[in-house]
Tab-separated table of N, CA and C in Angstrom:
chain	number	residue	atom	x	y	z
A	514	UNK	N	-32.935	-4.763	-19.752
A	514	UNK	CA	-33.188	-6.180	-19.626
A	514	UNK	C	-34.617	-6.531	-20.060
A	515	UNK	N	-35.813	-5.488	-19.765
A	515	UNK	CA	-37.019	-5.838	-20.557
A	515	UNK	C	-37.123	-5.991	-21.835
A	516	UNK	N	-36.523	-5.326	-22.389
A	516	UNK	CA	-36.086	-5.435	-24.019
A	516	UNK	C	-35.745	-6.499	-24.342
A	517	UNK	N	-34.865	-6.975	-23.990
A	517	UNK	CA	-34.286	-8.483	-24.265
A	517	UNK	C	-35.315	-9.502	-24.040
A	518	UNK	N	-36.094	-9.586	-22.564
A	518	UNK	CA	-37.118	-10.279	-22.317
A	518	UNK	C	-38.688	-10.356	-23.378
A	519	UNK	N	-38.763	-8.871	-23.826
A	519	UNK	CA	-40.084	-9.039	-24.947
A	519	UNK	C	-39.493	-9.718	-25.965
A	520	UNK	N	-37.971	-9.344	-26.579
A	520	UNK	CA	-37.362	-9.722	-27.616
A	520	UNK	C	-37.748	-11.772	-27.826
A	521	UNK	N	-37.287	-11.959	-26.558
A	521	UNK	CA	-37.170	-13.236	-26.388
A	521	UNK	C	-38.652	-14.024	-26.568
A	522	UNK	N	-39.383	-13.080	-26.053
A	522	UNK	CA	-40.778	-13.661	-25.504
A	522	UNK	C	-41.593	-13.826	-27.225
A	523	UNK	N	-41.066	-12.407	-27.828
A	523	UNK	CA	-41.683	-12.758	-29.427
A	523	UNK	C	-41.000	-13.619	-30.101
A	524	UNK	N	-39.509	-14.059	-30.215
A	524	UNK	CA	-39.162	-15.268	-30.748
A	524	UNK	C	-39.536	-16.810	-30.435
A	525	UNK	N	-40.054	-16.479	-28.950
A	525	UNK	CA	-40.706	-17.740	-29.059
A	525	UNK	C	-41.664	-17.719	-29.683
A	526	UNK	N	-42.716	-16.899	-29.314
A	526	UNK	CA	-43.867	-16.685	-29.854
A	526	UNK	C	-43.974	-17.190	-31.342
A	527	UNK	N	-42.825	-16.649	-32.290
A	527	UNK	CA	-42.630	-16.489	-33.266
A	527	UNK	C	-42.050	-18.186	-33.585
A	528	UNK	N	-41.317	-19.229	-32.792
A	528	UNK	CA	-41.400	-20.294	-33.022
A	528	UNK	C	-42.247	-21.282	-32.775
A	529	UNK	N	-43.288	-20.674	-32.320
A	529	UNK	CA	-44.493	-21.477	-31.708
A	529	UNK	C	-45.083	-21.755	-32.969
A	530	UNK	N	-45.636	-20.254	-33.556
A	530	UNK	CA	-46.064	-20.209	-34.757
A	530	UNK	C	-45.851	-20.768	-35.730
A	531	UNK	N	-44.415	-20.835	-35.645
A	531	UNK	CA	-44.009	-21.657	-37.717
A	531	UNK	C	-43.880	-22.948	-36.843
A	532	UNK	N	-43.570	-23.469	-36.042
A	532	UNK	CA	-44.257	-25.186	-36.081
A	532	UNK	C	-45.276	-25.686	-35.713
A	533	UNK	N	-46.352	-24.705	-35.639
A	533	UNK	CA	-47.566	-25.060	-35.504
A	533	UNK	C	-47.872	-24.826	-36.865
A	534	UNK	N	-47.805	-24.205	-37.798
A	534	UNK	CA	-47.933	-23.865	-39.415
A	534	UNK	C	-47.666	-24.964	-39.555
A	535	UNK	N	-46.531	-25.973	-39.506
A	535	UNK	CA	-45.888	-26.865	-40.241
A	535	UNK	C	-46.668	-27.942	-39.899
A	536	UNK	N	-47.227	-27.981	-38.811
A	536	UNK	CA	-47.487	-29.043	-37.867
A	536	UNK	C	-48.670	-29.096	-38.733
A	537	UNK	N	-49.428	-28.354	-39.123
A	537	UNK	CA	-51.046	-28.297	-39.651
A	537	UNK	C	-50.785	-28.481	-40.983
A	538	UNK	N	-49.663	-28.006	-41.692
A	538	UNK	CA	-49.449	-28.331	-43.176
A	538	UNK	C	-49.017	-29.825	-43.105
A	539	UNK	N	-48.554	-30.525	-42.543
A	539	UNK	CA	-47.989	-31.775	-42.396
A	539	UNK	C	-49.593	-32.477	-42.202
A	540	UNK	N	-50.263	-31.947	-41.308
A	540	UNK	CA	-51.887	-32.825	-41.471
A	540	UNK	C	-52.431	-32.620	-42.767
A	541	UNK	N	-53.038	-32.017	-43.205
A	541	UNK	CA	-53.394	-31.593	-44.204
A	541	UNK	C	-52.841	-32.285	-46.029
A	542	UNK	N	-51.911	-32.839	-45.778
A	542	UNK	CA	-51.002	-33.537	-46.637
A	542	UNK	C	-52.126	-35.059	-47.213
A	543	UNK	N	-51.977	-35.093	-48.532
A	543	UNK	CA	-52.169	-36.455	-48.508
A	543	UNK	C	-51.234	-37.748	-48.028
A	544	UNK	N	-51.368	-38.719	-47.769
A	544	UNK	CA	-50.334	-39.996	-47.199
A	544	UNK	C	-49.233	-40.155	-48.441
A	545	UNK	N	-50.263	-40.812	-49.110
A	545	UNK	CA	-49.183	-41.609	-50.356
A	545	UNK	C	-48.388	-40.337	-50.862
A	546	UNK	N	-48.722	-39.066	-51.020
A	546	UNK	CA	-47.619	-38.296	-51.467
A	546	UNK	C	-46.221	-38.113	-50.592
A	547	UNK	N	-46.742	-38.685	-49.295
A	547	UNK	CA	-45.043	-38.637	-48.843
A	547	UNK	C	-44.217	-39.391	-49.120
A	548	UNK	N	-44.997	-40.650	-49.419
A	548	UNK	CA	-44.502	-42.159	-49.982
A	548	UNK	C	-43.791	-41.724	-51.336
A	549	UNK	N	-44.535	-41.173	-52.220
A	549	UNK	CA	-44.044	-40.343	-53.799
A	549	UNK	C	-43.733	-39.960	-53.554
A	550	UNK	N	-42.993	-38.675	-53.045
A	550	UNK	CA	-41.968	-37.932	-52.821
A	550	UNK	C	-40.804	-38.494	-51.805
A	551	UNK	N	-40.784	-39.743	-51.829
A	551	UNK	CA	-39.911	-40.318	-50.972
A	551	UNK	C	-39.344	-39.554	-50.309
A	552	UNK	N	-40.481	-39.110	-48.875
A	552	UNK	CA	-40.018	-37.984	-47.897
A	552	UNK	C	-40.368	-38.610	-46.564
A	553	UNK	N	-39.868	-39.928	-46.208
A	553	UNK	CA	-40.302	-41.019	-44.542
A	553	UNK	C	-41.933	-40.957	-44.861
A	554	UNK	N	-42.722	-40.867	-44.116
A	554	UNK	CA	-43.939	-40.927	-44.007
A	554	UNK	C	-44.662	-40.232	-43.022
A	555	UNK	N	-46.444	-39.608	-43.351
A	555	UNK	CA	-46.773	-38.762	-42.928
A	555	UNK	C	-46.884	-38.662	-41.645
A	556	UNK	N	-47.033	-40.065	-40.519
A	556	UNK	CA	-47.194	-40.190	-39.229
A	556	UNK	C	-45.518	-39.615	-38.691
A	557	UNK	N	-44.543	-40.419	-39.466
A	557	UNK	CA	-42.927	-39.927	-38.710
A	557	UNK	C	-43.014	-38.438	-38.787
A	558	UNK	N	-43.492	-37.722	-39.948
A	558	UNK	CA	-43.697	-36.101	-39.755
A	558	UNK	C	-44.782	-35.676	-38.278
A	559	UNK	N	-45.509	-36.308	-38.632
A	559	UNK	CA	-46.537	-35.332	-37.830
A	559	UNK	C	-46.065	-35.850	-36.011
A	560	UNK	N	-45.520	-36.696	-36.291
A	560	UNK	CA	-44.878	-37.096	-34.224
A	560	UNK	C	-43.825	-35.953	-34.490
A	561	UNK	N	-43.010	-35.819	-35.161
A	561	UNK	CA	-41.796	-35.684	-35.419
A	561	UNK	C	-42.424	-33.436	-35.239
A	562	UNK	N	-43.043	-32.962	-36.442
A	562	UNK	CA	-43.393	-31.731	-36.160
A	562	UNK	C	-44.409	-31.521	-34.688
A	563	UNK	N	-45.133	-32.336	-34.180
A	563	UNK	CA	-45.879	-32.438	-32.979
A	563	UNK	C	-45.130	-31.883	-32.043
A	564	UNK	N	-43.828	-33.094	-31.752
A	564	UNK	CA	-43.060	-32.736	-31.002
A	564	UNK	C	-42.084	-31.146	-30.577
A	565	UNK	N	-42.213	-30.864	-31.886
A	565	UNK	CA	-41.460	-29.437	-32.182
A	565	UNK	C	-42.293	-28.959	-31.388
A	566	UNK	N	-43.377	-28.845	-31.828
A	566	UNK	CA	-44.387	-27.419	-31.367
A	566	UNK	C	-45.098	-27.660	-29.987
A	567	UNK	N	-45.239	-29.466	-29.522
A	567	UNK	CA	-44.717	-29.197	-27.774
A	567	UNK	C	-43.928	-28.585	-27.129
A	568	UNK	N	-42.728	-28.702	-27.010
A	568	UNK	CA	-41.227	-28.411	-26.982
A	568	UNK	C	-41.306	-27.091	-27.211
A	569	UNK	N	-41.821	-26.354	-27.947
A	569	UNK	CA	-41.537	-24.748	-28.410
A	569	UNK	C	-42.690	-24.383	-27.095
A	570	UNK	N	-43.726	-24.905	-26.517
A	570	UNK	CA	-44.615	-24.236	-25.648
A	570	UNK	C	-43.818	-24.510	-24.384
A	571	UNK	N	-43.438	-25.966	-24.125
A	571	UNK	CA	-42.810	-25.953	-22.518
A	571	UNK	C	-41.681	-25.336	-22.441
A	572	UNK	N	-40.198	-25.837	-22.975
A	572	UNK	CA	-39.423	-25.155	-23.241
A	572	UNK	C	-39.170	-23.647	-23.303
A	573	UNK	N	-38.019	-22.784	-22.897
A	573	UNK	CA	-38.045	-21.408	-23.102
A	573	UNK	C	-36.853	-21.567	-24.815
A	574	UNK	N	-36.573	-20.318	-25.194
A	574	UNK	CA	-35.858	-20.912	-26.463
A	574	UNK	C	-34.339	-20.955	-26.102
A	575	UNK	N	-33.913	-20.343	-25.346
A	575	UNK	CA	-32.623	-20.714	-24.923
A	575	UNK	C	-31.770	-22.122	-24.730
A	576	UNK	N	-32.979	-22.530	-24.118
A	576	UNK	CA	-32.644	-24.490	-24.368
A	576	UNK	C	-32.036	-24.971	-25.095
A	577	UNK	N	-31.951	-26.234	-25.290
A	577	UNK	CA	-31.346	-27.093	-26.326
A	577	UNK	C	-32.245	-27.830	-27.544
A	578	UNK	N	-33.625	-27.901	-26.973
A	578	UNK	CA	-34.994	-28.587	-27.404
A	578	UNK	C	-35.577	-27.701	-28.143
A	579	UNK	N	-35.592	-26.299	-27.821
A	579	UNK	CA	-36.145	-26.238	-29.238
A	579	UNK	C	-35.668	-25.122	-30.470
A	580	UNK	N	-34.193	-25.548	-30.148
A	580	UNK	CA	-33.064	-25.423	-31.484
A	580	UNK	C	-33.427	-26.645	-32.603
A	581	UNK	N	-33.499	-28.103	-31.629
A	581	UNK	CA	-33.658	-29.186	-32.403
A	581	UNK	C	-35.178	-29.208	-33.013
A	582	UNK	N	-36.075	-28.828	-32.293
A	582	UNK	CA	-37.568	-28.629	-33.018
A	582	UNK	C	-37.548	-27.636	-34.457
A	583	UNK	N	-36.948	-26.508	-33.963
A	583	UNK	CA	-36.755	-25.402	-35.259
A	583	UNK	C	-35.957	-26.033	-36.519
A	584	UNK	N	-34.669	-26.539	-36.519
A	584	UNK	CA	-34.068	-27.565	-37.299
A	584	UNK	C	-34.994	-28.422	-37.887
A	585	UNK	N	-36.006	-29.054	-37.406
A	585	UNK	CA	-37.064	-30.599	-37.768
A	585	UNK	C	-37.554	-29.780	-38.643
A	586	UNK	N	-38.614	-28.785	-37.981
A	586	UNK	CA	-39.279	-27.413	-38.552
A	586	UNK	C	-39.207	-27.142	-39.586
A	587	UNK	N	-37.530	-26.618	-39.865
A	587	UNK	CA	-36.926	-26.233	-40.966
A	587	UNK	C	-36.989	-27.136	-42.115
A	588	UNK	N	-36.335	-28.508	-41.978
A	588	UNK	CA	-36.374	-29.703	-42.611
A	588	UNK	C	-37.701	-29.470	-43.241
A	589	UNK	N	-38.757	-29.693	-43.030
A	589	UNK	CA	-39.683	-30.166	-43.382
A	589	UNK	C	-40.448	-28.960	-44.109
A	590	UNK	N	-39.908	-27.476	-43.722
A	590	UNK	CA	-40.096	-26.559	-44.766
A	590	UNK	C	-39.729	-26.393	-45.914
A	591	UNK	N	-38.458	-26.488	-45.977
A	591	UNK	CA	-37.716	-26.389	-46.692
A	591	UNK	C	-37.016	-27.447	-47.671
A	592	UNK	N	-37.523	-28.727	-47.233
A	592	UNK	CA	-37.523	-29.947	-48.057
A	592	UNK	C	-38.455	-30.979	-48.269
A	593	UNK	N	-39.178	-31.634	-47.002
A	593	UNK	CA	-40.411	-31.876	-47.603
A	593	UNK	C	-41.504	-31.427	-48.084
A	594	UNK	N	-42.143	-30.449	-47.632
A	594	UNK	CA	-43.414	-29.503	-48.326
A	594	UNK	C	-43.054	-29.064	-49.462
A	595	UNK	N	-42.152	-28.510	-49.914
A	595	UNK	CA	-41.794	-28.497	-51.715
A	595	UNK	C	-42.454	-29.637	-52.453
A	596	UNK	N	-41.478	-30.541	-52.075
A	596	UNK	CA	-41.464	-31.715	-52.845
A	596	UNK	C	-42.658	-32.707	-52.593
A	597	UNK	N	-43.298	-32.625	-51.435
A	597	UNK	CA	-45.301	-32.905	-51.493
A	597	UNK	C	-46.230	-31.947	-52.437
A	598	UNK	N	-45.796	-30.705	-52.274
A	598	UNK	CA	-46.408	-29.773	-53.150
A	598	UNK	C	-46.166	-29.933	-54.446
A	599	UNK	N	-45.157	-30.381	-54.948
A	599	UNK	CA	-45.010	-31.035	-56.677
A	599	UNK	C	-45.677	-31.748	-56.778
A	600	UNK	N	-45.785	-32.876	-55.780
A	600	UNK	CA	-46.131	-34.182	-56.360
A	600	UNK	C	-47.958	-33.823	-56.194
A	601	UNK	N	-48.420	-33.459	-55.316
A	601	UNK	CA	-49.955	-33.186	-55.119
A	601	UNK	C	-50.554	-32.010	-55.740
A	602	UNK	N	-49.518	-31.631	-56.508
A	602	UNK	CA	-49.886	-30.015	-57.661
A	602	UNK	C	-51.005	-29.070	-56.518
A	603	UNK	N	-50.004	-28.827	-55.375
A	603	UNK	CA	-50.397	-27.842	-54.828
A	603	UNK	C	-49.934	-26.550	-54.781
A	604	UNK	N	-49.869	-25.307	-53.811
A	604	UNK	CA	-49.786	-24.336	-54.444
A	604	UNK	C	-48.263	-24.088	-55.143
A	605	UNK	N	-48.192	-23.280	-56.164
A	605	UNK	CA	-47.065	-23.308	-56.771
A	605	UNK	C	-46.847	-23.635	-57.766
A	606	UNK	N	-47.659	-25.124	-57.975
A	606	UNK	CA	-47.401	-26.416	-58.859
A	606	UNK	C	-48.422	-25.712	-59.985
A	607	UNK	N	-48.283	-27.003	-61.148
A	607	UNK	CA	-49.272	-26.302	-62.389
A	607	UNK	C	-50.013	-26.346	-61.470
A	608	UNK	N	-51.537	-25.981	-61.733
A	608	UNK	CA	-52.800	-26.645	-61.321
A	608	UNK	C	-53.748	-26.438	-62.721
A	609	UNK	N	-54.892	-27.598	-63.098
A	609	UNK	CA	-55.244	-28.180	-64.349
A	609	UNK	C	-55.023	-28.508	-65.288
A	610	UNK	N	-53.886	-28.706	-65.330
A	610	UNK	CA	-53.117	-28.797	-66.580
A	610	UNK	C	-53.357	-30.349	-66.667
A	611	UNK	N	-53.041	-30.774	-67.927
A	611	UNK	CA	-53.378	-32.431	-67.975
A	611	UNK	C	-52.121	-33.145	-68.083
A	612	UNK	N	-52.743	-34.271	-68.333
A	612	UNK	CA	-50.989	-35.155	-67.424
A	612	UNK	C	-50.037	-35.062	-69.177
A	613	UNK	N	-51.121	-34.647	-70.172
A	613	UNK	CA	-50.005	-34.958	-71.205
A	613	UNK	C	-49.031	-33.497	-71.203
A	614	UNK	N	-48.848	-32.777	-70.553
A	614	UNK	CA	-48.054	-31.606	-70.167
A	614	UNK	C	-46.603	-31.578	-69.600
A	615	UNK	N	-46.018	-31.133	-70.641
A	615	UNK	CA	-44.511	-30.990	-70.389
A	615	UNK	C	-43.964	-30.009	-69.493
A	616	UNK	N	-42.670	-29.795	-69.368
A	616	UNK	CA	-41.915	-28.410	-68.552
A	616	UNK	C	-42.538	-27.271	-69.490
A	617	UNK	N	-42.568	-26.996	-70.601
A	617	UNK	CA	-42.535	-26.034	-71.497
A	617	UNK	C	-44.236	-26.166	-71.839
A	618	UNK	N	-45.020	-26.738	-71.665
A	618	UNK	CA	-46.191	-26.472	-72.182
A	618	UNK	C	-47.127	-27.428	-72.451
A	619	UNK	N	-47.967	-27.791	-73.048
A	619	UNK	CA	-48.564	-29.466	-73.497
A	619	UNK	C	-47.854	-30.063	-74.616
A	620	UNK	N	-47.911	-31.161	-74.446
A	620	UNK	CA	-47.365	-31.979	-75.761
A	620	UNK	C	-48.518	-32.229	-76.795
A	621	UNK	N	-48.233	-31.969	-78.376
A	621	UNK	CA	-49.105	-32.140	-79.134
A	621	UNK	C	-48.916	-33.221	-79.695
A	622	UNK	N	-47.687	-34.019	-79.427
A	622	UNK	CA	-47.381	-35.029	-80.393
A	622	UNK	C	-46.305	-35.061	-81.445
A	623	UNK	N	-45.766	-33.634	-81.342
A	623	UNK	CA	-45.293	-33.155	-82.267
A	623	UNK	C	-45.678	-32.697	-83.585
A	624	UNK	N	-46.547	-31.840	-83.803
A	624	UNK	CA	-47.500	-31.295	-84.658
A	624	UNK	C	-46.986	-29.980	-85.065
């Protein structure tokens, strides 16, 4: 039964962590790129991941609360931060490239 109990004790642990990650990547965000990436807006994230990573400290994970925090969590890993990270050419994205730059490379004009 201790086994199960550390088991448990590091998955929380371990969900504390990725929505507190998210929670700090969600600050860190510029505004208007959530607006451009038509992804709600940065305050509905940051109540919205806040809440997760309350919920993951009071809560044990067995609950119901923070299945639904990990889900938000997820959401916002896995679909908004992509698509902020395109639009704010963060990591991943080109970076210096100039705006006359295509999928395939710069545009010369056709030259």
């Amino acid at each position: 039964m201790q086994g199960f109990a550390n088991f448990m004790w590091l998955l929380s642990l371990a969900l504390i962590v990725f929505s507190g990650f998210a929670l700090i990547d969600a600050a860190v965000r510029r505004e208007d790129a959530y607006r451009a990436a038509d992804k709600k807006t940065k305050p509905f994230w940051l109540i919205i991941l806040g809440l997760a990573f309350v919920v993951n400290l009071i809560f044990p994970i067995l609950s119901f609360l923070p299945i639904i925090g990990l889900v938000a969590t997820i959401v916002y890993m896995v679909d908004v931060r992509p698509a902020i990270q395109q639009i704010s050419g963060g990591r991943g994205g080109r970076r210096g490239g100039s705006s006359s730059d295509g999928p395939y490379g710069p545009y010369n004009g056709g030259r």
